[in-house]
């Protein structure tokens, strides 16, 4: 198996290094090929997603990705900004299905800003569409109309795009508690009206799944009011972006959440959902667990190695049970460790 390693910017290289140590400890027959992406690639070659990086990701069986973005590039034209690299990879590799699980490890219930009883035992899955919506809709731009500048974007989904992500949602629900909640803004948006119509049609092929619909504003509220009412949520690119950040805080820290972005054949890009955290980059204190858990998802979905995926997840659970915590999840009575030491502990637990 070939795995492309794209560490990226900020804390990306630090957390990817720990995930690599974990994977290497398992003695799998994987070849790793590393290459810069995002701001790091821009600095090296003037392009956040050089052709060479895209080609490497294309020929790999899976991609392990850190994070991209750097405040020092905020003033670059949009096409050169580090974020374009992840958007270009998702689009270029047709990674339309984004799985973002939010699981509360019992040991971390107290690290959430919500009351422990509200989040203890939480296990939800957000299925986010990743290659359409207002992120990619055309036309878009900044123009001048009658001497007044205006910015505009296009929210757009075709029926087949909605159907294919709905299916991922239904199938995920089938493997879990058989409940699917589709989130939209059908009371206001045309795109969402079509979304709701197509998801409802698709439900006929999944009579064993209980489908509900919810407006996104209500969902944002329900996620903090009573998150355990949800099991699988399926939604569009932008709503999924926002709701998955919100869901991450239910688990105590955004530093804990892995994700998978899959194409129709199961090839995937695996990344923590947090960003580059420029404020703590290079300090050796970032939480590597979201990336280590992303590596576990990679074994599960792209390399079909469920056994080793579970071994990694069990090792993470053990380390948390042993009381080790990076700064973002540290609470009284636990031991605060840095990035490297957290990686050491997971490797030892394996
Ligand atoms: C995410 C990120 C990205 C997104 C950014 C970095 C472009 O926030 O993966 O959720 O908006 O999708
Ligand atoms: Mg986001």
Coordinates of C-alpha atoms and ligand atoms in Angstrom, one line a residue:
X1 CA 0.0 0.0 0.0
X2 CA 1.1 3.5 -0.8
X3 CA 0.2 6.3 1.6
X4 CA 0.9 9.9 0.8
X5 CA 1.9 12.0 3.8
X6 CA 1.0 15.7 3.6
X7 CA 1.9 17.4 6.9
X8 CA 1.0 21.0 5.8
X9 CA 1.4 24.0 8.1
X10 CA 1.3 25.1 11.7
X11 CA 1.0 22.1 14.1
X12 CA 0.5 19.8 11.0
X13 CA 4.1 18.4 10.9
X14 CA 4.2 17.8 14.7
X15 CA 1.0 15.8 14.8
X16 CA 1.6 13.9 11.6
X17 CA 5.0 12.8 13.0
X18 CA 3.3 11.2 15.9
X19 CA 0.7 9.4 13.7
X20 CA 3.5 8.1 11.5
X21 CA 5.3 6.7 14.6
X22 CA 2.1 4.9 15.5
X23 CA 1.6 3.5 12.0
X24 CA 5.2 2.3 11.8
X25 CA 4.9 0.6 15.1
X26 CA 2.3 -1.7 13.6
X27 CA 4.7 -3.1 11.1
X28 CA 2.3 -2.9 8.2
X29 CA 3.4 -3.2 4.6
X30 CA 2.9 0.5 3.8
X31 CA 5.1 2.8 1.8
X32 CA 5.0 6.4 2.9
X33 CA 5.8 9.3 0.6
X34 CA 5.9 12.7 2.1
X35 CA 5.4 16.0 0.3
X36 CA 4.7 19.7 1.2
X37 CA 1.2 21.1 0.9
X38 CA -0.5 24.4 1.7
X39 CA 1.6 27.3 3.0
X40 CA 4.7 25.0 3.1
X41 CA 4.2 24.2 -0.6
X42 CA 3.6 27.8 -1.4
X43 CA 6.8 28.8 0.3
X44 CA 8.8 26.1 -1.6
X45 CA 7.2 26.5 -5.0
X46 CA 4.7 29.4 -5.1
X47 CA 1.7 27.1 -5.3
X48 CA -0.2 25.7 -2.3
X49 CA -1.1 22.5 -4.3
X50 CA 1.7 21.9 -6.8
X51 CA 1.0 19.4 -9.6
X52 CA 3.5 17.0 -8.0
X53 CA 1.6 17.0 -4.7
X54 CA -1.7 16.3 -6.4
X55 CA -0.2 13.6 -8.5
X56 CA 1.3 11.9 -5.5
X57 CA -2.1 12.0 -3.7
X58 CA -3.8 10.6 -6.9
X59 CA -1.5 7.6 -7.2
X60 CA -1.6 6.8 -3.5
X61 CA -4.1 4.3 -1.9
X62 CA -4.8 6.8 0.9
X63 CA -3.6 10.3 2.0
X64 CA -2.8 11.2 5.6
X65 CA -3.1 15.0 5.9
X66 CA -2.2 17.4 8.7
X67 CA -3.6 20.9 8.3
X68 CA -3.2 23.9 6.1
X69 CA -3.4 27.6 6.7
X70 CA -1.1 30.3 7.9
X71 CA -2.0 33.9 9.0
X72 CA 1.0 35.2 7.2
X73 CA -0.6 34.2 3.9
X74 CA -4.0 35.8 4.7
X75 CA -3.4 38.6 2.2
X76 CA -2.6 36.4 -0.8
X77 CA -5.1 36.2 -3.6
X78 CA -7.5 33.4 -2.9
X79 CA -6.0 31.0 -5.5
X80 CA -2.6 31.1 -3.7
X81 CA -3.9 30.7 -0.1
X82 CA -3.0 27.5 1.8
X83 CA -6.7 26.5 2.2
X84 CA -7.0 26.1 -1.6
X85 CA -4.8 23.0 -1.2
X86 CA -7.3 21.0 0.8
X87 CA -10.2 22.2 -1.3
X88 CA -8.3 21.3 -4.5
X89 CA -7.5 17.8 -3.1
X90 CA -11.1 17.2 -2.2
X91 CA -12.3 18.3 -5.6
X92 CA -9.4 16.8 -7.5
X93 CA -9.7 13.4 -5.9
X94 CA -13.6 13.5 -5.9
X95 CA -13.7 13.0 -2.1
X96 CA -17.4 13.8 -1.8
X97 CA -18.2 12.0 1.5
X98 CA -16.8 13.4 4.7
X99 CA -17.3 11.3 7.8
X100 CA -16.8 13.2 11.0
X101 CA -17.5 11.2 14.1
X102 CA -17.9 13.0 17.4
X103 CA -17.3 10.5 20.2
X104 CA -17.0 11.4 23.9
X105 CA -14.4 9.2 25.6
X106 CA -15.8 8.6 29.1
X107 CA -12.5 9.8 30.5
X108 CA -13.0 13.2 28.8
X109 CA -16.6 14.0 29.7
X110 CA -15.4 16.5 32.2
X111 CA -13.3 18.3 29.6
X112 CA -16.3 19.5 27.7
X113 CA -17.7 22.9 28.4
X114 CA -21.1 21.3 28.6
X115 CA -22.4 19.4 31.7
X116 CA -21.0 15.9 31.8
X117 CA -24.5 14.3 31.9
X118 CA -25.3 16.0 28.6
X119 CA -22.3 14.6 26.7
X120 CA -21.3 11.4 28.5
X121 CA -21.7 8.5 26.2
X122 CA -22.2 10.7 23.1
X123 CA -21.4 9.0 19.8
X124 CA -22.6 10.8 16.7
X125 CA -21.5 10.8 13.1
X126 CA -21.7 13.8 10.8
X127 CA -21.8 12.9 7.2
X128 CA -20.8 16.1 5.3
X129 CA -21.0 16.5 1.5
X130 CA -17.5 17.8 0.5
X131 CA -17.3 18.7 -3.2
X132 CA -20.3 20.8 -3.8
X133 CA -22.5 23.6 -2.3
X134 CA -21.5 27.2 -1.9
X135 CA -17.8 26.1 -1.5
X136 CA -17.6 25.3 -5.2
X137 CA -20.7 26.8 -6.9
X138 CA -20.2 29.2 -9.8
X139 CA -20.5 32.1 -10.4
X140 CA -18.7 33.7 -7.5
X141 CA -16.7 36.8 -7.1
X142 CA -16.4 40.4 -6.1
X143 CA -17.8 42.8 -8.7
X144 CA -18.9 46.4 -8.9
X145 CA -22.6 47.2 -9.6
X146 CA -23.5 50.8 -10.2
X147 CA -20.3 51.9 -8.5
X148 CA -20.9 49.7 -5.4
X149 CA -18.7 46.7 -4.7
X150 CA -20.4 43.4 -3.8
X151 CA -19.3 39.9 -3.1
X152 CA -21.4 36.9 -4.2
X153 CA -21.3 33.1 -4.1
X154 CA -23.6 30.4 -5.5
X155 CA -25.1 27.7 -3.4
X156 CA -25.8 24.8 -5.7
X157 CA -26.5 21.1 -5.5
X158 CA -27.6 18.7 -8.3
X159 CA -30.0 15.9 -7.5
X160 CA -27.4 13.2 -8.2
X161 CA -24.9 14.9 -5.8
X162 CA -27.6 15.0 -3.1
X163 CA -28.6 11.4 -3.7
X164 CA -25.1 10.0 -3.5
X165 CA -24.3 11.7 -0.1
X166 CA -27.8 10.7 1.2
X167 CA -27.0 7.1 0.4
X168 CA -23.7 7.4 2.4
X169 CA -25.8 8.7 5.3
X170 CA -28.5 6.0 5.1
X171 CA -25.8 3.2 4.8
X172 CA -23.9 4.6 7.8
X173 CA -27.2 4.7 9.8
X174 CA -27.9 1.1 8.8
X175 CA -24.6 0.1 10.6
X176 CA -25.5 2.1 13.7
X177 CA -28.8 2.9 15.4
X178 CA -30.8 3.2 12.1
X179 CA -31.7 6.8 12.6
X180 CA -30.7 9.5 10.1
X181 CA -31.3 13.2 10.5
X182 CA -31.0 15.3 7.3
X183 CA -30.1 18.9 8.0
X184 CA -31.0 21.8 5.7
X185 CA -32.5 25.3 5.5
X186 CA -35.5 24.3 3.4
X187 CA -37.7 27.1 4.8
X188 CA -35.5 29.7 3.0
X189 CA -33.2 28.1 0.4
X190 CA -34.2 26.6 -3.0
X191 CA -31.1 24.3 -2.8
X192 CA -32.3 23.0 0.5
X193 CA -35.8 22.4 -0.8
X194 CA -34.4 20.1 -3.5
X195 CA -32.1 18.6 -0.9
X196 CA -35.0 17.6 1.3
X197 CA -37.0 16.3 -1.7
X198 CA -34.2 14.1 -2.9
X199 CA -33.3 12.7 0.5
X200 CA -36.9 11.9 1.1
X201 CA -37.1 10.0 -2.2
X202 CA -34.0 8.1 -1.4
X203 CA -35.5 7.1 2.0
X204 CA -37.8 4.7 0.1
X205 CA -34.8 2.5 -0.7
X206 CA -34.0 2.4 3.1
X207 CA -37.3 1.4 4.8
X208 CA -35.5 0.2 7.9
X209 CA -34.0 3.7 8.6
X210 CA -36.0 6.3 10.4
X211 CA -35.4 9.6 8.5
X212 CA -36.0 13.0 10.1
X213 CA -35.4 16.5 8.7
X214 CA -34.2 19.5 10.7
X215 CA -33.4 23.1 9.9
X216 CA -29.7 23.9 10.5
X217 CA -30.4 26.7 13.0
X218 CA -32.5 24.3 15.1
X219 CA -29.8 21.6 14.7
X220 CA -27.1 24.0 16.0
X221 CA -29.3 24.6 19.1
X222 CA -30.2 21.0 19.6
X223 CA -26.6 19.9 19.5
X224 CA -25.8 21.8 22.6
X225 CA -29.3 21.3 24.2
X226 CA -29.5 17.5 23.9
X227 CA -26.9 16.1 21.5
X228 CA -27.7 12.5 22.4
X229 CA -30.9 12.7 20.4
X230 CA -28.7 12.4 17.2
X231 CA -27.0 9.4 15.7
X232 CA -26.1 10.1 12.1
X233 CA -26.5 13.6 10.6
X234 CA -26.3 14.1 6.8
X235 CA -25.8 17.6 5.5
X236 CA -24.3 19.9 2.9
X237 CA -20.8 21.2 2.7
X238 CA -21.2 24.5 4.5
X239 CA -23.7 23.4 7.2
X240 CA -21.5 20.4 7.8
X241 CA -18.4 22.5 8.2
X242 CA -20.1 24.6 10.9
X243 CA -21.9 21.8 12.7
X244 CA -18.9 19.6 12.9
X245 CA -16.8 22.3 14.7
X246 CA -19.7 22.7 17.1
X247 CA -20.0 19.0 17.6
X248 CA -16.3 18.7 18.3
X249 CA -16.6 20.8 21.4
X250 CA -19.2 18.4 22.9
X251 CA -16.3 15.9 23.0
X252 CA -14.1 18.2 25.1
X253 CA -11.7 19.4 22.5
X254 CA -11.5 19.9 18.7
X255 CA -8.0 18.2 19.2
X256 CA -9.7 14.8 19.5
X257 CA -11.7 14.6 16.2
X258 CA -10.6 12.5 13.2
X259 CA -12.2 12.5 9.8
X260 CA -12.3 10.6 6.6
X261 CA -13.0 12.1 3.1
X262 CA -13.9 9.3 0.7
X263 CA -14.5 8.9 -3.0
X264 CA -17.0 6.4 -4.5
X265 CA -14.4 3.6 -4.4
X266 CA -13.3 4.0 -0.8
X267 CA -10.0 5.8 -1.5
X268 CA -9.7 8.5 1.1
X269 CA -8.0 11.4 2.6
X270 CA -7.7 11.4 6.4
X271 CA -7.3 14.5 8.5
X272 CA -8.0 15.8 12.0
X273 CA -10.8 18.3 11.8
X274 CA -8.9 21.0 13.7
X275 CA -6.7 23.5 11.8
X276 CA -3.1 24.6 12.0
X277 CA -3.4 26.2 15.5
X278 CA -0.8 28.9 14.6
X279 CA -0.8 30.1 18.2
X280 CA 0.7 26.9 19.5
X281 CA 2.6 25.7 16.4
X282 CA 6.2 24.6 17.1
X283 CA 5.7 24.6 20.9
X284 CA 5.4 20.8 21.2
X285 CA 2.0 21.0 23.0
X286 CA -0.5 20.2 20.3
X287 CA -2.8 17.2 20.8
X288 CA -1.8 14.5 18.2
X289 CA -4.8 12.2 19.0
X290 CA -7.1 13.5 16.3
X291 CA -4.4 12.7 13.7
X292 CA -3.6 9.3 15.3
X293 CA -7.3 8.5 15.2
X294 CA -7.5 9.6 11.6
X295 CA -4.7 7.1 10.9
X296 CA -7.0 4.5 12.5
X297 CA -9.8 5.5 10.2
X298 CA -7.4 5.2 7.2
X299 CA -6.7 1.6 8.1
X300 CA -10.4 0.9 8.5
X301 CA -11.8 2.5 5.3
X302 CA -9.0 2.5 2.7
X303 CA -6.7 -0.3 3.8
X304 CA -9.5 -2.5 5.1
X305 CA -7.6 -3.4 8.2
X306 CA -10.2 -3.2 10.9
X307 CA -8.1 -5.2 13.4
X308 CA -5.3 -2.6 13.5
X309 CA -7.7 0.3 13.3
X310 CA -9.2 -1.0 16.6
X311 CA -5.8 -1.6 18.1
X312 CA -4.9 2.1 17.6
X313 CA -8.3 3.2 19.0
X314 CA -7.8 0.9 22.0
X315 CA -4.3 2.3 22.6
X316 CA -5.7 5.9 22.6
X317 CA -8.4 4.8 25.1
X318 CA -5.8 3.3 27.3
X319 CA -3.6 6.4 27.3
X320 CA -6.6 8.5 28.3
X321 CA -7.5 6.0 31.0
X322 CA -4.0 6.2 32.3
X323 CA -4.6 9.9 32.9
X324 CA -2.4 11.5 30.2
X325 CA -3.7 14.7 28.7
X326 CA -2.4 17.4 26.4
X327 CA -3.1 21.0 27.4
X328 CA -6.4 21.2 25.5
X329 CA -8.0 18.3 27.4
X330 CA -6.1 18.7 30.7
X331 CA -8.3 18.8 33.9
X332 CA -7.3 18.7 37.6
X333 CA -6.0 15.3 38.7
X334 CA -4.6 14.3 35.2
X335 CA -1.0 14.5 33.9
X336 CA -0.3 17.2 31.4
X337 CA 2.0 16.0 28.6
X338 CA 3.3 17.4 25.3
X339 CA 2.8 16.2 21.7
X340 CA 5.8 13.8 21.7
X341 CA 5.1 12.3 25.1
X342 CA 1.5 11.6 24.0
X343 CA 2.8 9.9 20.9
X344 CA 5.2 7.9 23.0
X345 CA 2.4 6.7 25.3
X346 CA 0.2 5.6 22.3
X347 CA 3.2 3.7 20.8
X348 CA 3.9 2.0 24.2
X349 CA 0.2 1.1 24.6
X350 CA 0.4 -0.7 21.2
Ligands
LIG1 C1 -12.5 22.0 7.5 C2 -11.9 23.3 7.3 C3 -11.8 23.6 5.8 C4 -13.2 23.8 5.3 C5 -11.0 24.9 5.5 C6 -9.6 24.8 6.0 C7 -11.0 25.2 4.0 O1 -12.5 24.3 8.0 O2 -12.0 21.0 7.0 O3 -13.6 21.9 8.1 O4 -13.9 24.8 5.4 O5 -13.8 22.7 4.8
LIG2 MG1 -14.1 23.5 9.3

